Amino acid sequence: MIVLGIETSCDETGVALYAHDRGLLAHVLYSQVALHAEYGGVVPELASRDHVRKAVPLLREVFRAAGLASGAVDGVAYTAGPGLVGALMVGAALGRSLAWAWGVPALGVHHLEGHLLAPLLEPEPPAFPFVALLVSGGHTLLVDVAGVGRYRVLGESVDDAVGEAFDKTAKLLGLPYPGGPELARLAEHGDPARFSFPRPMTDRPGLDFSFSGLKTFALNTLHGLAGSAQDRADVARAFEDAVVDTLAIKCRRAVKATGTRRLVVAGGVGANRRLRVRLTELMQELGGGAYYPRPAFCTDNGAMIALAGCLRLTAGQAEDLAIRATARWPLDGLEAPAAG
């Protein structure tokens, strides 16, 4: 089975083709970062309009890259939620319309399921079960993953998502949008011994997170400084170290609680170099392994949607002709496919 995947949940337009017996055939991605940069964040209406402009040209491009005729697919998968509802509707309407025209099934995919399964695109994918740390601009979750559609949320952020905290702190430091990667680059020049930020919610049991206080701590620290380049780099390093330590502490707890020795790290923040080094060392210490999608598949992309859709479609899952887009969609409300 060859599945076309379409991702339009926020500010990236991703299209990919995935074959159940050959893996990823081709993928293309267009980022709207330049469009939203002058506003300091994503403008939903502009995002939706840009998806409309870019989706069909990207479709043509991915079929050319795969060497397939347009429509030479057995199914279509599109992101149905969660996300910006206008942006989701673009991908949902396009995916459902193409499937109807081609006479193939279409399936709405949960965006976070795509991220959780993205490491399966790699040459050495993790086997089920595993614990997944999903860290992005909109989500921070620890999930016990027993199989496709078999998810149990172990912990989540009670306020800011970790990527959101990165972006907000970067803005305090005067860094351009998107701020998370810029903060990580600045932190490379920081002194790790100068400031010590708190590790929130690690002094109590549980697997939930809180990151809004770190942003406030960074703001208060900056108020007492002259604001030199070194001051800003040192604050960036202290902030990043606090986030990485907090995530590592909670991952250790989750791995020990589940008895699983496989940790998957997904989402945009999963591309952070310092986080990858720390969690790899943690899993080696625990006698297990850490698994990551390549950086291109940490951010939103069509490949993860094509993969997730293919796994469900090949298991016999089907939907009616309704076009569905859901801004809020709990991950643990998903069901496993009948043959999953």
Tab-separated table of C-alpha atoms in Angstrom:
chain	number	residue	atom	x	y	z
A	1	MET	CA	0.000	0.000	0.000
A	2	ILE	CA	1.218	3.510	-0.899
A	3	VAL	CA	-0.181	6.320	1.234
A	4	LEU	CA	-0.110	10.046	0.613
A	5	GLY	CA	0.359	12.045	3.826
A	6	ILE	CA	-0.650	15.710	4.225
A	7	GLU	CA	0.297	17.826	7.247
A	8	THR	CA	-1.152	21.345	7.717
A	9	SER	CA	-1.773	21.624	11.458
A	10	CYS	CA	0.125	24.870	12.032
A	11	ASP	CA	2.842	26.668	10.067
A	12	GLU	CA	4.445	23.910	7.991
A	13	THR	CA	2.969	22.393	4.851
A	14	GLY	CA	4.250	18.835	4.583
A	15	VAL	CA	3.492	16.219	1.925
A	16	ALA	CA	4.942	12.713	1.696
A	17	LEU	CA	4.495	9.299	0.075
A	18	TYR	CA	5.030	6.164	2.150
A	19	ALA	CA	4.875	2.516	1.062
A	20	HIS	CA	4.228	-0.194	3.649
A	21	ASP	CA	6.818	-2.507	2.062
A	22	ARG	CA	9.457	0.045	0.983
A	23	GLY	CA	9.228	2.817	3.539
A	24	LEU	CA	9.391	6.513	2.761
A	25	LEU	CA	9.367	7.209	-0.984
A	26	ALA	CA	9.555	11.008	-0.959
A	27	HIS	CA	8.712	13.982	1.223
A	28	VAL	CA	8.642	17.752	0.791
A	29	LEU	CA	8.162	20.487	3.358
A	30	TYR	CA	7.496	24.199	3.229
A	31	SER	CA	7.961	26.302	6.369
A	32	GLN	CA	6.101	29.560	6.979
A	33	VAL	CA	8.705	30.894	9.430
A	34	ALA	CA	9.573	33.887	7.252
A	35	LEU	CA	5.881	34.738	6.846
A	36	HIS	CA	5.212	34.879	10.589
A	37	ALA	CA	8.568	36.239	11.773
A	38	GLU	CA	7.530	39.903	11.648
A	39	TYR	CA	4.612	39.133	13.983
A	40	GLY	CA	6.701	37.163	16.479
A	41	GLY	CA	4.419	34.144	16.248
A	42	VAL	CA	1.983	32.238	14.065
A	43	VAL	CA	-0.992	34.217	12.688
A	44	PRO	CA	-3.701	31.574	12.104
A	45	GLU	CA	-5.432	33.268	9.144
A	46	LEU	CA	-2.138	33.836	7.334
A	47	ALA	CA	-1.143	30.225	8.026
A	48	SER	CA	-4.366	28.886	6.501
A	49	ARG	CA	-4.047	31.034	3.386
A	50	ASP	CA	-0.446	29.977	2.862
A	51	HIS	CA	-1.374	26.296	3.116
A	52	VAL	CA	-3.910	26.891	0.340
A	53	ARG	CA	-1.213	28.437	-1.848
A	54	LYS	CA	1.475	25.819	-1.228
A	55	ALA	CA	-0.318	22.472	-0.878
A	56	VAL	CA	-1.027	21.617	-4.525
A	57	PRO	CA	2.439	22.629	-5.840
A	58	LEU	CA	3.985	20.488	-3.100
A	59	LEU	CA	1.745	17.575	-4.086
A	60	ARG	CA	3.016	17.757	-7.648
A	61	GLU	CA	6.588	17.982	-6.375
A	62	VAL	CA	6.368	14.911	-4.141
A	63	PHE	CA	4.893	12.741	-6.900
A	64	ARG	CA	7.700	13.846	-9.224
A	65	ALA	CA	10.299	13.096	-6.551
A	66	ALA	CA	8.872	9.600	-6.009
A	67	GLY	CA	8.612	8.919	-9.748
A	68	LEU	CA	4.905	8.166	-9.466
A	69	ALA	CA	1.977	9.321	-11.552
A	70	SER	CA	-0.388	11.673	-9.760
A	71	GLY	CA	-2.958	9.585	-7.958
A	72	ALA	CA	-0.917	6.371	-7.936
A	73	VAL	CA	-1.727	5.780	-4.287
A	74	ASP	CA	-3.870	3.367	-2.312
A	75	GLY	CA	-4.877	5.747	0.466
A	76	VAL	CA	-4.646	9.305	1.771
A	77	ALA	CA	-3.824	10.382	5.323
A	78	TYR	CA	-4.175	13.940	6.562
A	79	THR	CA	-3.736	15.630	9.916
A	80	ALA	CA	-7.204	16.012	11.450
A	81	GLY	CA	-6.073	17.547	14.763
A	82	PRO	CA	-5.075	18.921	17.124
A	83	GLY	CA	-3.964	22.241	15.666
A	84	LEU	CA	-5.226	25.487	14.171
A	85	VAL	CA	-8.666	24.606	12.887
A	86	GLY	CA	-8.440	26.737	9.724
A	87	ALA	CA	-5.083	25.238	8.798
A	88	LEU	CA	-6.357	21.736	9.551
A	89	MET	CA	-9.378	22.288	7.297
A	90	VAL	CA	-7.105	23.002	4.331
A	91	GLY	CA	-5.357	19.636	4.597
A	92	ALA	CA	-8.539	17.781	5.517
A	93	ALA	CA	-10.525	19.158	2.571
A	94	LEU	CA	-7.665	18.514	0.158
A	95	GLY	CA	-6.967	15.004	1.420
A	96	ARG	CA	-10.603	13.937	1.482
A	97	SER	CA	-11.262	15.434	-1.978
A	98	LEU	CA	-8.268	13.696	-3.544
A	99	ALA	CA	-9.251	10.375	-2.009
A	100	TRP	CA	-12.794	10.706	-3.339
A	101	ALA	CA	-11.532	11.624	-6.814
A	102	TRP	CA	-9.052	8.734	-6.867
A	103	GLY	CA	-11.464	6.208	-5.363
A	104	VAL	CA	-9.231	5.349	-2.387
A	105	PRO	CA	-9.820	5.525	1.376
A	106	ALA	CA	-8.850	8.576	3.417
A	107	LEU	CA	-8.074	8.790	7.095
A	108	GLY	CA	-7.710	11.647	9.554
A	109	VAL	CA	-4.547	11.208	11.635
A	110	HIS	CA	-3.859	12.525	15.123
A	111	HIS	CA	-0.950	14.974	14.887
A	112	LEU	CA	0.669	13.747	18.106
A	113	GLU	CA	0.404	10.124	17.012
A	114	GLY	CA	2.431	11.138	13.976
A	115	HIS	CA	5.145	12.558	16.204
A	116	LEU	CA	5.150	9.504	18.493
A	117	LEU	CA	5.616	7.163	15.542
A	118	ALA	CA	8.141	9.338	13.630
A	119	PRO	CA	11.181	7.331	14.887
A	120	LEU	CA	9.736	4.332	13.010
A	121	LEU	CA	10.870	6.129	9.840
A	122	GLU	CA	14.505	5.581	10.812
A	123	PRO	CA	16.699	2.624	9.727
A	124	GLU	CA	16.787	1.222	13.299
A	125	PRO	CA	13.317	1.916	14.699
A	126	PRO	CA	12.319	1.151	18.289
A	127	ALA	CA	10.136	-1.847	18.997
A	128	PHE	CA	6.939	-1.552	21.041
A	129	PRO	CA	6.486	-0.914	23.902
A	130	PHE	CA	8.353	2.292	24.683
A	131	VAL	CA	8.066	5.488	26.684
A	132	ALA	CA	7.800	8.614	24.539
A	133	LEU	CA	8.744	12.157	25.484
A	134	LEU	CA	6.894	14.492	23.123
A	135	VAL	CA	8.252	18.029	23.372
A	136	SER	CA	7.184	20.790	21.014
A	137	GLY	CA	5.907	24.351	20.890
A	138	GLY	CA	2.398	23.269	21.810
A	139	HIS	CA	2.831	20.042	23.769
A	140	THR	CA	4.871	18.428	26.531
A	141	LEU	CA	3.866	14.842	27.211
A	142	LEU	CA	5.250	11.621	28.611
A	143	VAL	CA	3.392	8.698	27.048
A	144	ASP	CA	3.445	4.954	27.610
A	145	VAL	CA	3.213	3.554	24.060
A	146	ALA	CA	2.178	-0.108	23.890
A	147	GLY	CA	1.416	-0.099	20.158
A	148	VAL	CA	-0.343	1.890	17.449
A	149	GLY	CA	-3.290	3.629	19.103
A	150	ARG	CA	-2.445	2.166	22.515
A	151	TYR	CA	-1.345	5.240	24.430
A	152	ARG	CA	-1.430	6.137	28.114
A	153	VAL	CA	-0.476	9.680	29.067
A	154	LEU	CA	1.816	9.523	32.101
A	155	GLY	CA	2.462	13.242	32.542
A	156	GLU	CA	2.037	16.594	30.825
A	157	SER	CA	2.717	20.278	31.330
A	158	VAL	CA	0.290	22.085	33.627
A	159	ASP	CA	1.079	25.421	31.943
A	160	ASP	CA	3.493	26.324	29.125
A	161	ALA	CA	4.686	23.653	26.740
A	162	VAL	CA	8.470	23.365	26.771
A	163	GLY	CA	8.834	24.777	23.260
A	164	GLU	CA	6.584	27.685	24.213
A	165	ALA	CA	8.778	28.375	27.250
A	166	PHE	CA	11.862	28.333	25.006
A	167	ASP	CA	10.273	30.824	22.604
A	168	LYS	CA	9.050	33.172	25.336
A	169	THR	CA	12.412	33.181	27.094
A	170	ALA	CA	14.158	33.781	23.783
A	171	LYS	CA	11.938	36.827	23.280
A	172	LEU	CA	13.023	38.145	26.694
A	173	LEU	CA	16.606	37.761	25.491
A	174	GLY	CA	15.871	39.779	22.364
A	175	LEU	CA	16.267	36.824	20.005
A	176	PRO	CA	14.415	36.559	16.682
A	177	TYR	CA	11.494	34.236	15.964
A	178	PRO	CA	11.428	31.254	16.160
A	179	GLY	CA	13.282	31.654	19.428
A	180	GLY	CA	13.930	28.096	20.620
A	181	PRO	CA	16.751	27.237	18.205
A	182	GLU	CA	18.212	30.736	18.630
A	183	LEU	CA	18.294	30.338	22.411
A	184	ALA	CA	20.035	26.968	22.064
A	185	ARG	CA	22.693	28.549	19.833
A	186	LEU	CA	23.222	31.405	22.284
A	187	ALA	CA	23.483	28.952	25.195
A	188	GLU	CA	26.516	27.347	23.542
A	189	HIS	CA	28.466	30.471	24.569
A	190	GLY	CA	27.112	30.607	28.122
A	191	ASP	CA	28.860	29.823	31.387
A	192	PRO	CA	27.031	26.866	32.995
A	193	ALA	CA	28.342	27.736	36.459
A	194	ARG	CA	27.200	31.360	36.669
A	195	PHE	CA	23.466	30.943	37.335
A	196	SER	CA	21.422	28.123	38.823
A	197	PHE	CA	17.773	28.005	37.760
A	198	PRO	CA	15.161	25.835	39.535
A	199	ARG	CA	14.130	22.407	38.243
A	200	PRO	CA	10.345	22.808	38.587
A	201	MET	CA	8.164	20.039	40.028
A	202	THR	CA	11.095	17.658	40.481
A	203	ASP	CA	10.976	17.875	44.275
A	204	ARG	CA	7.675	16.029	44.419
A	205	PRO	CA	6.357	12.713	43.049
A	206	GLY	CA	4.704	12.540	39.665
A	207	LEU	CA	5.428	13.048	36.005
A	208	ASP	CA	3.760	16.381	35.246
A	209	PHE	CA	5.756	19.431	34.169
A	210	SER	CA	5.651	23.189	34.705
A	211	PHE	CA	7.775	25.646	32.729
A	212	SER	CA	6.128	29.056	33.116
A	213	GLY	CA	8.065	29.722	36.337
A	214	LEU	CA	11.379	29.250	34.534
A	215	LYS	CA	10.446	32.036	32.153
A	216	THR	CA	9.699	34.317	35.132
A	217	PHE	CA	12.969	33.311	36.796
A	218	ALA	CA	14.845	34.226	33.613
A	219	LEU	CA	13.075	37.601	33.484
A	220	ASN	CA	13.942	38.394	37.110
A	221	THR	CA	17.552	37.344	36.553
A	222	LEU	CA	17.846	39.596	33.506
A	223	HIS	CA	16.491	42.581	35.455
A	224	GLY	CA	19.542	42.470	37.715
A	225	LEU	CA	22.063	42.438	34.866
A	226	ALA	CA	23.606	44.995	32.545
A	227	GLY	CA	22.345	43.029	29.549
A	228	SER	CA	25.682	42.346	27.872
A	229	ALA	CA	26.045	39.612	25.268
A	230	GLN	CA	27.706	37.382	27.877
A	231	ASP	CA	24.916	38.053	30.387
A	232	ARG	CA	22.352	36.925	27.848
A	233	ALA	CA	24.353	33.845	26.890
A	234	ASP	CA	24.738	32.848	30.548
A	235	VAL	CA	20.994	33.202	31.184
A	236	ALA	CA	20.247	31.180	28.046
A	237	ARG	CA	22.573	28.410	29.232
A	238	ALA	CA	21.056	28.344	32.720
A	239	PHE	CA	17.556	28.169	31.255
A	240	GLU	CA	18.434	25.387	28.807
A	241	ASP	CA	20.242	23.367	31.490
A	242	ALA	CA	17.221	23.654	33.788
A	243	VAL	CA	14.854	22.447	31.066
A	244	VAL	CA	17.102	19.549	30.048
A	245	ASP	CA	17.627	18.459	33.664
A	246	THR	CA	13.890	18.621	34.371
A	247	LEU	CA	13.016	16.548	31.315
A	248	ALA	CA	15.731	14.000	32.136
A	249	ILE	CA	14.543	13.612	35.738
A	250	LYS	CA	10.969	12.970	34.626
A	251	CYS	CA	12.082	10.580	31.859
A	252	ARG	CA	14.082	8.573	34.396
A	253	ARG	CA	10.984	8.271	36.576
A	254	ALA	CA	8.779	7.249	33.641
A	255	VAL	CA	11.203	4.592	32.403
A	256	LYS	CA	11.556	3.118	35.877
A	257	ALA	CA	7.801	3.215	36.521
A	258	THR	CA	6.931	1.372	33.303
A	259	GLY	CA	9.860	-1.042	33.294
A	260	THR	CA	10.485	-0.143	29.653
A	261	ARG	CA	14.067	0.334	28.511
A	262	ARG	CA	13.270	2.205	25.298
A	263	LEU	CA	12.775	5.974	25.247
A	264	VAL	CA	11.522	7.808	22.167
A	265	VAL	CA	12.040	11.577	21.974
A	266	ALA	CA	9.906	13.414	19.407
A	267	GLY	CA	8.677	16.888	18.544
A	268	GLY	CA	10.524	20.063	17.622
A	269	VAL	CA	12.399	20.406	20.933
A	270	GLY	CA	13.593	16.826	20.416
A	271	ALA	CA	16.128	18.263	17.966
A	272	ASN	CA	17.890	20.120	20.807
A	273	ARG	CA	21.489	18.856	20.908
A	274	ARG	CA	21.982	19.124	24.666
A	275	LEU	CA	18.726	17.275	25.340
A	276	ARG	CA	19.703	14.449	23.002
A	277	VAL	CA	23.096	14.025	24.623
A	278	ARG	CA	21.615	13.984	28.120
A	279	LEU	CA	18.840	11.496	27.361
A	280	THR	CA	21.166	9.198	25.421
A	281	GLU	CA	23.492	9.105	28.440
A	282	LEU	CA	20.510	8.494	30.739
A	283	MET	CA	19.292	5.488	28.772
A	284	GLN	CA	22.795	4.033	28.542
A	285	GLU	CA	23.031	4.325	32.322
A	286	LEU	CA	19.688	2.506	32.667
A	287	GLY	CA	20.721	-0.242	30.274
A	288	GLY	CA	18.386	0.795	27.489
A	289	GLY	CA	18.330	2.998	24.412
A	290	ALA	CA	17.080	6.391	23.281
A	291	TYR	CA	15.528	6.808	19.840
A	292	TYR	CA	15.069	10.007	17.871
A	293	PRO	CA	13.686	10.905	14.469
A	294	ARG	CA	16.166	12.760	12.279
A	295	PRO	CA	15.957	16.545	12.865
A	296	ALA	CA	13.907	17.060	9.686
A	297	PHE	CA	11.206	14.814	11.164
A	298	CYS	CA	11.196	16.417	14.623
A	299	THR	CA	9.239	19.407	13.358
A	300	ASP	CA	5.846	18.956	11.695
A	301	ASN	CA	6.097	16.969	8.459
A	302	GLY	CA	4.085	14.892	6.041
A	303	ALA	CA	6.231	11.768	6.410
A	304	MET	CA	5.039	11.035	9.943
A	305	ILE	CA	1.414	11.483	8.860
A	306	ALA	CA	1.860	9.174	5.861
A	307	LEU	CA	3.454	6.543	8.123
A	308	ALA	CA	0.764	6.751	10.816
A	309	GLY	CA	-1.953	6.651	8.174
A	310	CYS	CA	-0.363	3.673	6.438
A	311	LEU	CA	-0.172	1.688	9.677
A	312	ARG	CA	-3.861	2.266	10.328
A	313	LEU	CA	-5.074	1.817	6.756
A	314	THR	CA	-3.178	-1.466	6.305
A	315	ALA	CA	-4.782	-2.657	9.544
A	316	GLY	CA	-8.178	-2.138	7.953
A	317	GLN	CA	-9.234	1.137	9.535
A	318	ALA	CA	-11.635	3.165	7.393
A	319	GLU	CA	-13.729	6.323	7.695
A	320	ASP	CA	-16.802	7.735	5.999
A	321	LEU	CA	-16.709	10.683	3.595
A	322	ALA	CA	-17.040	13.409	6.233
A	323	ILE	CA	-14.298	16.053	6.391
A	324	ARG	CA	-13.093	16.254	9.993
A	325	ALA	CA	-10.817	18.773	11.654
A	326	THR	CA	-10.533	18.983	15.438
A	327	ALA	CA	-8.616	21.767	17.183
A	328	ARG	CA	-8.507	19.819	20.470
A	329	TRP	CA	-8.181	16.041	20.425
A	330	PRO	CA	-6.893	14.104	23.478
A	331	LEU	CA	-4.224	11.574	22.563
A	332	ASP	CA	-5.420	8.946	25.007
A	333	GLY	CA	-8.865	9.062	23.371
A	334	LEU	CA	-7.497	7.252	20.317
A	335	GLU	CA	-8.285	3.607	19.703
A	336	ALA	CA	-6.019	0.950	18.284
A	337	PRO	CA	-6.921	-0.320	14.799
A	338	ALA	CA	-8.719	-3.652	14.850
A	339	ALA	CA	-5.685	-5.551	13.570
A	340	GLY	CA	-3.166	-3.368	15.494
